[in-house]
Short mmCIF file of C-alpha atoms and ligand atoms in Angstrom, two decimals:
data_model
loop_
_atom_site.label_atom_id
_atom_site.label_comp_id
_atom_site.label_asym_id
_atom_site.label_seq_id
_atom_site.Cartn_x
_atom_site.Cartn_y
_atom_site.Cartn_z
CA UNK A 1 6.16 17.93 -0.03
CA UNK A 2 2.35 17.21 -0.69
CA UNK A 3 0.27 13.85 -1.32
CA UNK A 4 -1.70 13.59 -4.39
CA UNK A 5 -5.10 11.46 -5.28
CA UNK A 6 -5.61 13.15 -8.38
CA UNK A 7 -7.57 15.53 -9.80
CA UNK A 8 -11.44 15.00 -9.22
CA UNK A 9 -13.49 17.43 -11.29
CA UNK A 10 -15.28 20.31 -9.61
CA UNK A 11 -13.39 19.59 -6.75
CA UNK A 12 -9.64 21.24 -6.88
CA UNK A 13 -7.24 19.26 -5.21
CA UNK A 14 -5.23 22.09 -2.69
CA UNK A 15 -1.64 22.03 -2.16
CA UNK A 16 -1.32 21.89 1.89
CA UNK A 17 2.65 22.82 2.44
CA UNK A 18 4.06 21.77 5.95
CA UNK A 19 5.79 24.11 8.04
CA UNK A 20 9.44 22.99 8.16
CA UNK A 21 10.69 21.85 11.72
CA UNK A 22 13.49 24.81 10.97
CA UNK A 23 11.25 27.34 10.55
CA UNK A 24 12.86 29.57 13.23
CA UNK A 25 16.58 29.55 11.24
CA UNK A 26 14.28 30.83 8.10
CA UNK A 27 14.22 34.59 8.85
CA UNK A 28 16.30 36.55 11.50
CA UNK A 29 13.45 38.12 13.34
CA UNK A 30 11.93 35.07 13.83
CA UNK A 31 15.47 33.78 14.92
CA UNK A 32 15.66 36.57 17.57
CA UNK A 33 11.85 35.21 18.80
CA UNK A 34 12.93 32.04 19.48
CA UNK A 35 16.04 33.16 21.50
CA UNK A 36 14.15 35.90 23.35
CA UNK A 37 11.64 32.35 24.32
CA UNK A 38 14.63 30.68 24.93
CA UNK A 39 15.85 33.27 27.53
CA UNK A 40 13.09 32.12 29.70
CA UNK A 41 14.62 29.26 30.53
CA UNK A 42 16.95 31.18 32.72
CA UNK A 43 14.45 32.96 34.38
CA UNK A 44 13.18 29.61 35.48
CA UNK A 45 16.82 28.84 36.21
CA UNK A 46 16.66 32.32 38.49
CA UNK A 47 13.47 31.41 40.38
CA UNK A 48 14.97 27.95 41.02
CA UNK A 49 18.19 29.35 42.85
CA UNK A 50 16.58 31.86 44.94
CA UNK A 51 13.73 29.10 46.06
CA UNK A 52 17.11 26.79 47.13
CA UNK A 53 18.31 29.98 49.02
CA UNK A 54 14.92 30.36 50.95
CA UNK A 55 14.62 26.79 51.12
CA UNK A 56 18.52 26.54 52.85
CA UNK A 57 17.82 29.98 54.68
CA UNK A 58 14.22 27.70 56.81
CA UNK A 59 16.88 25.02 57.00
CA UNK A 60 18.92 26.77 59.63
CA UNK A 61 22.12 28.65 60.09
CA UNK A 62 24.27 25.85 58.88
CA UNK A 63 22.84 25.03 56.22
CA UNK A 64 22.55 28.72 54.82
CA UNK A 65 26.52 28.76 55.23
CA UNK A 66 26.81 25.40 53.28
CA UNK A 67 24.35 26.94 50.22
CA UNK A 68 26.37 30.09 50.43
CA UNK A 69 29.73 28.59 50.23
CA UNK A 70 28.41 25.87 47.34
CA UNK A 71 27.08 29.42 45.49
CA UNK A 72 30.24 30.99 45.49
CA UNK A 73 32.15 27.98 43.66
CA UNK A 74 33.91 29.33 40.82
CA UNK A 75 31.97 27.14 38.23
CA UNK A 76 28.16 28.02 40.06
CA UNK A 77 29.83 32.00 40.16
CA UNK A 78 30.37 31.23 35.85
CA UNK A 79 26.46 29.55 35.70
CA UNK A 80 24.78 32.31 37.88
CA UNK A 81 26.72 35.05 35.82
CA UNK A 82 25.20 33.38 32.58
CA UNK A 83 21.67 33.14 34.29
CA UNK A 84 22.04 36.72 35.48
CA UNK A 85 22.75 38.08 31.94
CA UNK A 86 19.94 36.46 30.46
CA UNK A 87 18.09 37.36 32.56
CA UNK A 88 18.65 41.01 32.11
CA UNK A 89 17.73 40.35 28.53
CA UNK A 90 14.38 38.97 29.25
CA UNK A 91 13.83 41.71 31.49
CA UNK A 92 14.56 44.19 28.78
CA UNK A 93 13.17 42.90 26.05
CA UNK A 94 9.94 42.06 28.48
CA UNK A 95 9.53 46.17 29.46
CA UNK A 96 10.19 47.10 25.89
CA UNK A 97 7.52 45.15 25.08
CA UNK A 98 5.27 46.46 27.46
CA UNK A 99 3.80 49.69 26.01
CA UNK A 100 2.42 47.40 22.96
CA UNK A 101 -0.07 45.30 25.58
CA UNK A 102 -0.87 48.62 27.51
CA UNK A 103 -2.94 51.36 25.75
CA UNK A 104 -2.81 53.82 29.11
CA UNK A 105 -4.59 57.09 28.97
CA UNK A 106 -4.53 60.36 31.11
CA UNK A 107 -7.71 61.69 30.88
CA UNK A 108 -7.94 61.86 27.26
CA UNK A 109 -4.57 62.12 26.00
CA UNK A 110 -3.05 58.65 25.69
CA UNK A 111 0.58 58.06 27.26
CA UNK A 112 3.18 57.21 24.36
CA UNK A 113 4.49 54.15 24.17
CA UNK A 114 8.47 55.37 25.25
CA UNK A 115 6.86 56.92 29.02
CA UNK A 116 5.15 53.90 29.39
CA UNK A 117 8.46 51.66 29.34
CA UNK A 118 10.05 54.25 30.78
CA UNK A 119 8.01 53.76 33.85
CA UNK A 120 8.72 50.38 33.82
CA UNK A 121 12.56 50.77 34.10
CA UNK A 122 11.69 53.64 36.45
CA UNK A 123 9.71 50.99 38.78
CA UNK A 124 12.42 48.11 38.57
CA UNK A 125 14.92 50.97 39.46
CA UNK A 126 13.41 51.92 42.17
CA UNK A 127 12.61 48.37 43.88
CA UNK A 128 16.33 47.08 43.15
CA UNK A 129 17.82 50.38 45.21
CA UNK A 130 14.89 49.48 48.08
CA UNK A 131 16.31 45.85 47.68
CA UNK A 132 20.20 46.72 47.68
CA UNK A 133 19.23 48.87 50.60
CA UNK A 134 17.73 45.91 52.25
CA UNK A 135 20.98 43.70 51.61
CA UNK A 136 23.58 45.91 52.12
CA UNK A 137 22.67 47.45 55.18
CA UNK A 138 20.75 44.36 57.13
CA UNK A 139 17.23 46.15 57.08
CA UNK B 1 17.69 46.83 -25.65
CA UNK B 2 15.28 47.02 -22.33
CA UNK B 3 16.28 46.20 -19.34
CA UNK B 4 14.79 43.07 -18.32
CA UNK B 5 13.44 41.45 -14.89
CA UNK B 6 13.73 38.18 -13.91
CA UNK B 7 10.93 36.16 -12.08
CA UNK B 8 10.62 33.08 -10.50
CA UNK B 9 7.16 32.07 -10.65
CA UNK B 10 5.40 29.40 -8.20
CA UNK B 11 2.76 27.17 -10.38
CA UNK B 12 0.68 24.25 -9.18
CA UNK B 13 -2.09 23.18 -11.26
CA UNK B 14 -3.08 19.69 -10.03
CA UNK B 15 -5.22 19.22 -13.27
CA UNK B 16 -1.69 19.22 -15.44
CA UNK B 17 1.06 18.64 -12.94
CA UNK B 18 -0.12 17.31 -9.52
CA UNK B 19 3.57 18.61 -7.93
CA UNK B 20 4.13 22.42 -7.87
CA UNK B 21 6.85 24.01 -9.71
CA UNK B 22 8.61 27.37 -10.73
CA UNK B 23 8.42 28.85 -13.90
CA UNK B 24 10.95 31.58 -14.94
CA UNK B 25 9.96 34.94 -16.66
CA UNK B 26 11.21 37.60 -17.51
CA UNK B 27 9.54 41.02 -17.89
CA UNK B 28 10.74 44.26 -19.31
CA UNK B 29 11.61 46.60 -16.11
CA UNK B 30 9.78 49.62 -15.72
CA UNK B 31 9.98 52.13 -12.94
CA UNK B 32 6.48 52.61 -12.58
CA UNK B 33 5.90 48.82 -12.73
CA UNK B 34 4.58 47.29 -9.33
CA UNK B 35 4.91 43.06 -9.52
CA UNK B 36 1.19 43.15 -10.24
CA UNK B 37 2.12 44.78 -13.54
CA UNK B 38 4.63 42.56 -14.51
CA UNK B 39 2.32 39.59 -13.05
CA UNK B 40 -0.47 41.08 -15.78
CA UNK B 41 1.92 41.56 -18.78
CA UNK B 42 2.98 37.71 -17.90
CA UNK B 43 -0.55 36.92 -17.99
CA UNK B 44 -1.65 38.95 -21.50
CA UNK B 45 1.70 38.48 -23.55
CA UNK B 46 3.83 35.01 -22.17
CA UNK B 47 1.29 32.45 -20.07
CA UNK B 48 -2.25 33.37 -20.06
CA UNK B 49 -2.60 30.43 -17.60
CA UNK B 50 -0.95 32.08 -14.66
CA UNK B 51 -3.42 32.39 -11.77
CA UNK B 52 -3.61 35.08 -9.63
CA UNK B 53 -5.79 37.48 -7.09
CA UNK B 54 -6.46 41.37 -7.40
CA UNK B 55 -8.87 44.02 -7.86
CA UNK B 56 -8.00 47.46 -7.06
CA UNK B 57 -4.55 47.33 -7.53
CA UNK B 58 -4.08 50.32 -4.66
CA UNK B 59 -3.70 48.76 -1.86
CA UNK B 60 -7.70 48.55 -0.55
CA UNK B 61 -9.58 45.37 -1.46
CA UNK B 62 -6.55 43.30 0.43
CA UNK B 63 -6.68 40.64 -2.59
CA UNK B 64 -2.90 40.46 -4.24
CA UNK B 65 -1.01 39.26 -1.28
CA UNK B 66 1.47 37.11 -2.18
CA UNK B 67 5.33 35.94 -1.10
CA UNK B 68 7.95 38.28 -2.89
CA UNK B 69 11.31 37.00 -1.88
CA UNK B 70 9.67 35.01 1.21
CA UNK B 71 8.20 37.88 2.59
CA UNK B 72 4.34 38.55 2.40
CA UNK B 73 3.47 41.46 0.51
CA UNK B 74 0.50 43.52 -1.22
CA UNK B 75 1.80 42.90 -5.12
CA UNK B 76 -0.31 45.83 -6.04
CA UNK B 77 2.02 47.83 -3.54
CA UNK B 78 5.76 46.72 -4.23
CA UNK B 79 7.81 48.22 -6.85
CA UNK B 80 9.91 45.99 -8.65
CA UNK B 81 13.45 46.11 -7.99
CA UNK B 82 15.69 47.23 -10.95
CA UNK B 83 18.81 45.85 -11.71
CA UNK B 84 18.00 42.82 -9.49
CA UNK B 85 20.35 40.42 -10.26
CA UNK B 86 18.73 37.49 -8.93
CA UNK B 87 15.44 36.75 -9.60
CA UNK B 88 12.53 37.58 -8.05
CA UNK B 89 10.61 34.49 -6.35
CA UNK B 90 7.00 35.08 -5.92
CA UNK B 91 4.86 32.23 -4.47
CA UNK B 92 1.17 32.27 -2.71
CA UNK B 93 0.88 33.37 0.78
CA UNK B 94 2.32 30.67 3.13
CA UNK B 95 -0.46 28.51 5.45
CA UNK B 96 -2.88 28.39 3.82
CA UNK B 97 -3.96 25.60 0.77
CA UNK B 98 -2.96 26.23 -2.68
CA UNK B 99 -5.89 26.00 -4.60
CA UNK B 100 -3.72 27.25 -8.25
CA UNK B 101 -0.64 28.95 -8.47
CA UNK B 102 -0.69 32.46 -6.57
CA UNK B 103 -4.76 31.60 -5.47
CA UNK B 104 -5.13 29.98 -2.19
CA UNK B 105 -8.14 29.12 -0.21
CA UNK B 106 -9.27 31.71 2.02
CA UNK B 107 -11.91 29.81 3.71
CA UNK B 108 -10.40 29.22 6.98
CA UNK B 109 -9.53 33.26 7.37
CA UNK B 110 -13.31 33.83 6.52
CA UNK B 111 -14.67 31.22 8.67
CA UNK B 112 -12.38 32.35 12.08
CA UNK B 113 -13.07 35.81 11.26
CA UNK B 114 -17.36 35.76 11.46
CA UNK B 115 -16.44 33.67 14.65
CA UNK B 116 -15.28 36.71 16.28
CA UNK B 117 -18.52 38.73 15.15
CA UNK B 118 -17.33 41.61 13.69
CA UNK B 119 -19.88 43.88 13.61
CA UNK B 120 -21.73 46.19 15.86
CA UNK B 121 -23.47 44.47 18.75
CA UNK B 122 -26.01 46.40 20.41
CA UNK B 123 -27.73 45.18 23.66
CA UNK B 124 -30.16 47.88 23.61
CA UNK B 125 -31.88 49.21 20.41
CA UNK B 126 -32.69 52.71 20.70
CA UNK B 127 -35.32 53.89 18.46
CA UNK B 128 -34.34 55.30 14.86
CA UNK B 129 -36.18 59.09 16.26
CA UNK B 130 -32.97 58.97 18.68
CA UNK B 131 -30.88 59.98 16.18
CA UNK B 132 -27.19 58.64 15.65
CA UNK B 133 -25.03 57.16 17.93
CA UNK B 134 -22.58 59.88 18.57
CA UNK B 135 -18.27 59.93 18.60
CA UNK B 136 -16.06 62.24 19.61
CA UNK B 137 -12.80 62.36 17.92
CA UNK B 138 -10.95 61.14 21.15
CA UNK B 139 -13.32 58.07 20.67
CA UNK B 140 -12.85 57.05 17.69
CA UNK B 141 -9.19 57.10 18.11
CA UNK B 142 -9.39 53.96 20.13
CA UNK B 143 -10.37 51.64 17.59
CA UNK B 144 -9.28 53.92 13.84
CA UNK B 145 -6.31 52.07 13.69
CA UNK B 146 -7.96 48.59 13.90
CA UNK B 147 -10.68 49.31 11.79
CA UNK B 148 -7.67 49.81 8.57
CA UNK B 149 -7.26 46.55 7.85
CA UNK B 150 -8.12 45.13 4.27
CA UNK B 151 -8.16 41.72 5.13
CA UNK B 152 -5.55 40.64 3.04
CA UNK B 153 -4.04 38.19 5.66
CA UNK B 154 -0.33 38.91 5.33
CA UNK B 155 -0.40 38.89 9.28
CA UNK B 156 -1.66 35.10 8.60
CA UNK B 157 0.99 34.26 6.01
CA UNK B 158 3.56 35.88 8.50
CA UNK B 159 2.73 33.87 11.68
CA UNK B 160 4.54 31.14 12.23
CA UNK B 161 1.55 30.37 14.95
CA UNK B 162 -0.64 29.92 12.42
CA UNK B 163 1.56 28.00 10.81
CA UNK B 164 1.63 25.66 13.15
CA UNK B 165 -1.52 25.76 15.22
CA UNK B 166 -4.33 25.85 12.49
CA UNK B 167 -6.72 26.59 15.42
CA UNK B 168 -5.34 29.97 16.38
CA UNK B 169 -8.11 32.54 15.22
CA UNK B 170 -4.95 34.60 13.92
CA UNK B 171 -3.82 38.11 14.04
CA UNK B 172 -6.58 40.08 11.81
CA UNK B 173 -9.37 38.14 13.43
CA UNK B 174 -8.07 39.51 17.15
CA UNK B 175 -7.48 42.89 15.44
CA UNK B 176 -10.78 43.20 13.75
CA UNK B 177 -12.74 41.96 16.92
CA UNK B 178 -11.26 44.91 19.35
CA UNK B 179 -11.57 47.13 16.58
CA UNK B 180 -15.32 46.82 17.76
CA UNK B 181 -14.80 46.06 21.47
CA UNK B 182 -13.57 49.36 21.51
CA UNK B 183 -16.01 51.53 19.77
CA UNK B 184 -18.44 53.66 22.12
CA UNK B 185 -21.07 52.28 20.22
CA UNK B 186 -20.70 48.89 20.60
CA UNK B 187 -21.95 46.29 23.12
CA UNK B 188 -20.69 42.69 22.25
CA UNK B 189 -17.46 43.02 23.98
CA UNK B 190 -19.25 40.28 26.28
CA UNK B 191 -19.49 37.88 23.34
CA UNK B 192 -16.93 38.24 21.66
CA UNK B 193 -14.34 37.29 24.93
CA UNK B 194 -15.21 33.40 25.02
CA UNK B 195 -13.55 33.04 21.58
CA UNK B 196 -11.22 35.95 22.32
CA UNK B 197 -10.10 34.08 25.34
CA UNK B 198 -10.35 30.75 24.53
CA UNK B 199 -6.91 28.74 24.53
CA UNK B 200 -7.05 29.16 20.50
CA UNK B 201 -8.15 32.72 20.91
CA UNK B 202 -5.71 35.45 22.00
CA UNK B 203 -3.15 32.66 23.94
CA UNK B 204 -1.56 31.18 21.52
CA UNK B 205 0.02 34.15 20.03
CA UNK B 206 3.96 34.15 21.84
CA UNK B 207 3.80 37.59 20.20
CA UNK B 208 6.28 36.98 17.31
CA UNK B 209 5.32 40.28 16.42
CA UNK B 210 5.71 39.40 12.63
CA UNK B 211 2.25 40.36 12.15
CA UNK B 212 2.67 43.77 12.52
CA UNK B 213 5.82 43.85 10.43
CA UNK B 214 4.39 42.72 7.79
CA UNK B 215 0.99 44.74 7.90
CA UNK B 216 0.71 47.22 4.83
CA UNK B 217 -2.07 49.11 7.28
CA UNK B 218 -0.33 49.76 9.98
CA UNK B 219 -3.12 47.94 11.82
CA UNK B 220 -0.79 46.42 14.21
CA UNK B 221 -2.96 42.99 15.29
CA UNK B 222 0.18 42.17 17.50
CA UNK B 223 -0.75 45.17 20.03
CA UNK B 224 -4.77 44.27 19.88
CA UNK B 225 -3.76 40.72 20.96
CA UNK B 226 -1.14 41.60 23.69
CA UNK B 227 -3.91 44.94 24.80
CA UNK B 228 -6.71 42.12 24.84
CA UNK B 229 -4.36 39.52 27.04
CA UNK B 230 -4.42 42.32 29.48
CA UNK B 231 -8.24 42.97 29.48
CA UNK B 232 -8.84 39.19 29.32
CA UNK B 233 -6.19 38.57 32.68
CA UNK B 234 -7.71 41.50 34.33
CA UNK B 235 -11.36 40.13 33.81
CA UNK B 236 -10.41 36.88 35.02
CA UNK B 237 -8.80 38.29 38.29
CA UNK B 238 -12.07 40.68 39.10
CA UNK B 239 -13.88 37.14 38.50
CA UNK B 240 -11.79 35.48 41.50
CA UNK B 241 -11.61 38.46 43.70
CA UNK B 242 -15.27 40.26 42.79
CA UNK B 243 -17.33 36.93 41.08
CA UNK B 244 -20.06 39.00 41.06
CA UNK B 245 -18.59 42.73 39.53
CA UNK B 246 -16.96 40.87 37.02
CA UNK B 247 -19.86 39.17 35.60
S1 LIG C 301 -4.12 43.13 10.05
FE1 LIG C 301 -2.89 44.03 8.37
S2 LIG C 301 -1.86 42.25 7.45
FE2 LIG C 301 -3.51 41.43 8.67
S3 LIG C 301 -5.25 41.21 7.27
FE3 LIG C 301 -5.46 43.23 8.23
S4 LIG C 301 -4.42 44.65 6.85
FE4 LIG C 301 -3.75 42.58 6.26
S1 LIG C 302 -5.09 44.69 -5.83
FE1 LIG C 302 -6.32 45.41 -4.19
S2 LIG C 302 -4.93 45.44 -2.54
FE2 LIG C 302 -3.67 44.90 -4.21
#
């Protein structure tokens, strides 16, 4: 736990206590911290598939059709359903967090915190539909 | 017979014993009894060596804080449990040195905490026959709940940041430094944001949050860190779009 040299006189010798590498499993709430980090992964894992899609879509026709028909394999469907759901977490736990790193104010009377992630979900609504429109109808 | 409480005492005293230990007690369980009290009748009728911090014993001077079952608490401010079964385990506040049993060495706390110059910084003295600086109530809303906090570092003892990352100027530091950056009267906001926004300033916090849970002020230092991320990101955008607003 701690390395000793004695006691000199005058000068306590302090107990320094390491954090344990399993500090995380300690307490639940810190347990839920670590997986709501851990979520980010699949956001990166997100970002990454839509850059192949753009990066197939500049590579022509063809190879659009090949990404498409590689993205609809049923074990890619299984991974893209897993990197879709946590990614829904991160985005809810992300605008739930959001009113406690913005203070906004009409006038005088500050917002509370519930409008303020409400607006959030509000906005997110909002540009999915515009997006869905996009998709589903071809602009 | 009284009904008795059993505690599990932390002691280190490196002049005896140069490992730490736990020493069991057990009190006689009162309803009015906070762990202070039963830390105190330890202290006058079993071990008068046991070592410990306090003062007011209500919850102001931020000087009892201590581990009670793992979790950092005031000791002046939790009731003891009756009919606990197991004991209770009280230990210093985690991450920081143990200087004897329950008293660790605040230095670090103290040290991070003038860093962030917590005081009011004025630019331009007016003179004394000015009068006051005056605050409207809707002003001094923006910074009351900041300016509650004892210093009693819980938030430290509950940061697993800290924990690791000595550097990080830590929760009440942050929360005490925007309690003044946003008071109408002050003017340091300025010189306070190098430290602020330095790497071991406000990002290192992942905003555990524990901070705030474990706050007996309400203070919440997790939203003055996340609320001064914000200002700091916004500042350094207006410095790449508007170099010379921003300044
Ligand atoms: S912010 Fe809260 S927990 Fe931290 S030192 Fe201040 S009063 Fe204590
Ligand atoms: S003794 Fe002062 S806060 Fe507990």
């Amino acid at each position: 736990m701690t390395s000793h040299s004695g006691y000199t006189l005058h000068h306590p010798q302090w107990l320094r206590r390491r954090v344990s590498t399993w500090w995380w499993l300690s307490r639940w709430r810190y347990f839920k911290f670590i997986l709501r980090e851990i979520t980010s992964v699949f956001v990166a894992a997100a970002v990454v598939l839509l850059l192949l899609y753009v990066a197939a879509l500049r590579r022509g026709p063809d190879a659009l059709i090949a990404f498409q028909s590689w993205l609809s394999r049923p074990p890619i469907l299984a991974a893209s359903a897993v990197v879709f759901f946590f990614t829904l977490i991160h985005s809810i736990t992300w605008f739930n967090l959001a009113p406690k790193a913005m203070k906004v104010r009409l006038g005088n009377i500050p917002v509370p915190p519930a409008l303020i992630a409400a607006g959030h979900y509000f906005a997110w609504l909002v540009i999915s539909l515009a997006l869905a429109w996009i998709i589903l109808t071809g602009g | 017979m009284p009904e008795l409480v059993n505690l599990e005492v932390f002691r280190y005293s490196p002049e005896h014993t140069p490992e730490p230990r736990f020493q069991k007690f057990q009190v006689p369980y009162n309803k009015e009894w906070v762990v202070l009290d039963a830390l105190n009748y330890i202290k006058d009728r079993t071990d008068g060596s046991l070592s410990f911090r306090w003062s007011c014993r209500m919850g102001i001077c931020g000087s009892c804080g201590v581990l009670i079952n793992g979790e950092p608490k005031l000791s002046c401010a939790t009731f003891l449990p009756s009919k606990s079964s197991k004991p209770i385990r009280i230990e210093p506040l985690r991450h920081f040195p143990v200087i004897r049993d329950l008293i660790v060495h605040i230095g670090d706390f103290m040290t991070k905490l003038k860093k962030v110059k917590p005081w009011i910084i004025r630019t331009n003295e007016s003179p004394l026959s000015e009068g006051e600086f005056l605050q409207t109530p809707d002003e001094m809303e923006r910074y009351h709940q900041f300016s509650h906090c004892i210093n009693c570092m819980l938030c430290y003892a509950a940061c697993p940041i800290y924990g690791l990352d000595p550097l990080f100027a830590g929760p009440a530091a942050i929360a005490l430094a925007q309690r003044y950056n946003n008071d109408s009267r002050d003017q340091g906001a300025a010189r306070r944001m190098p430290i602020l926004s330095s790497h071991d300033g406000i990002w290192a916090c992942t905003f555990v949050g524990e901070c705030t849970q474990v706050c007996p002020k309400h203070v919440d230092p997790a939203a003055a860190i996340q609320q001064y991320k914000l200002t700091a990101a916004l500042h350094s955008l207006k410095s790449v779009i508007a170099p010379r607003g921003a300044a």
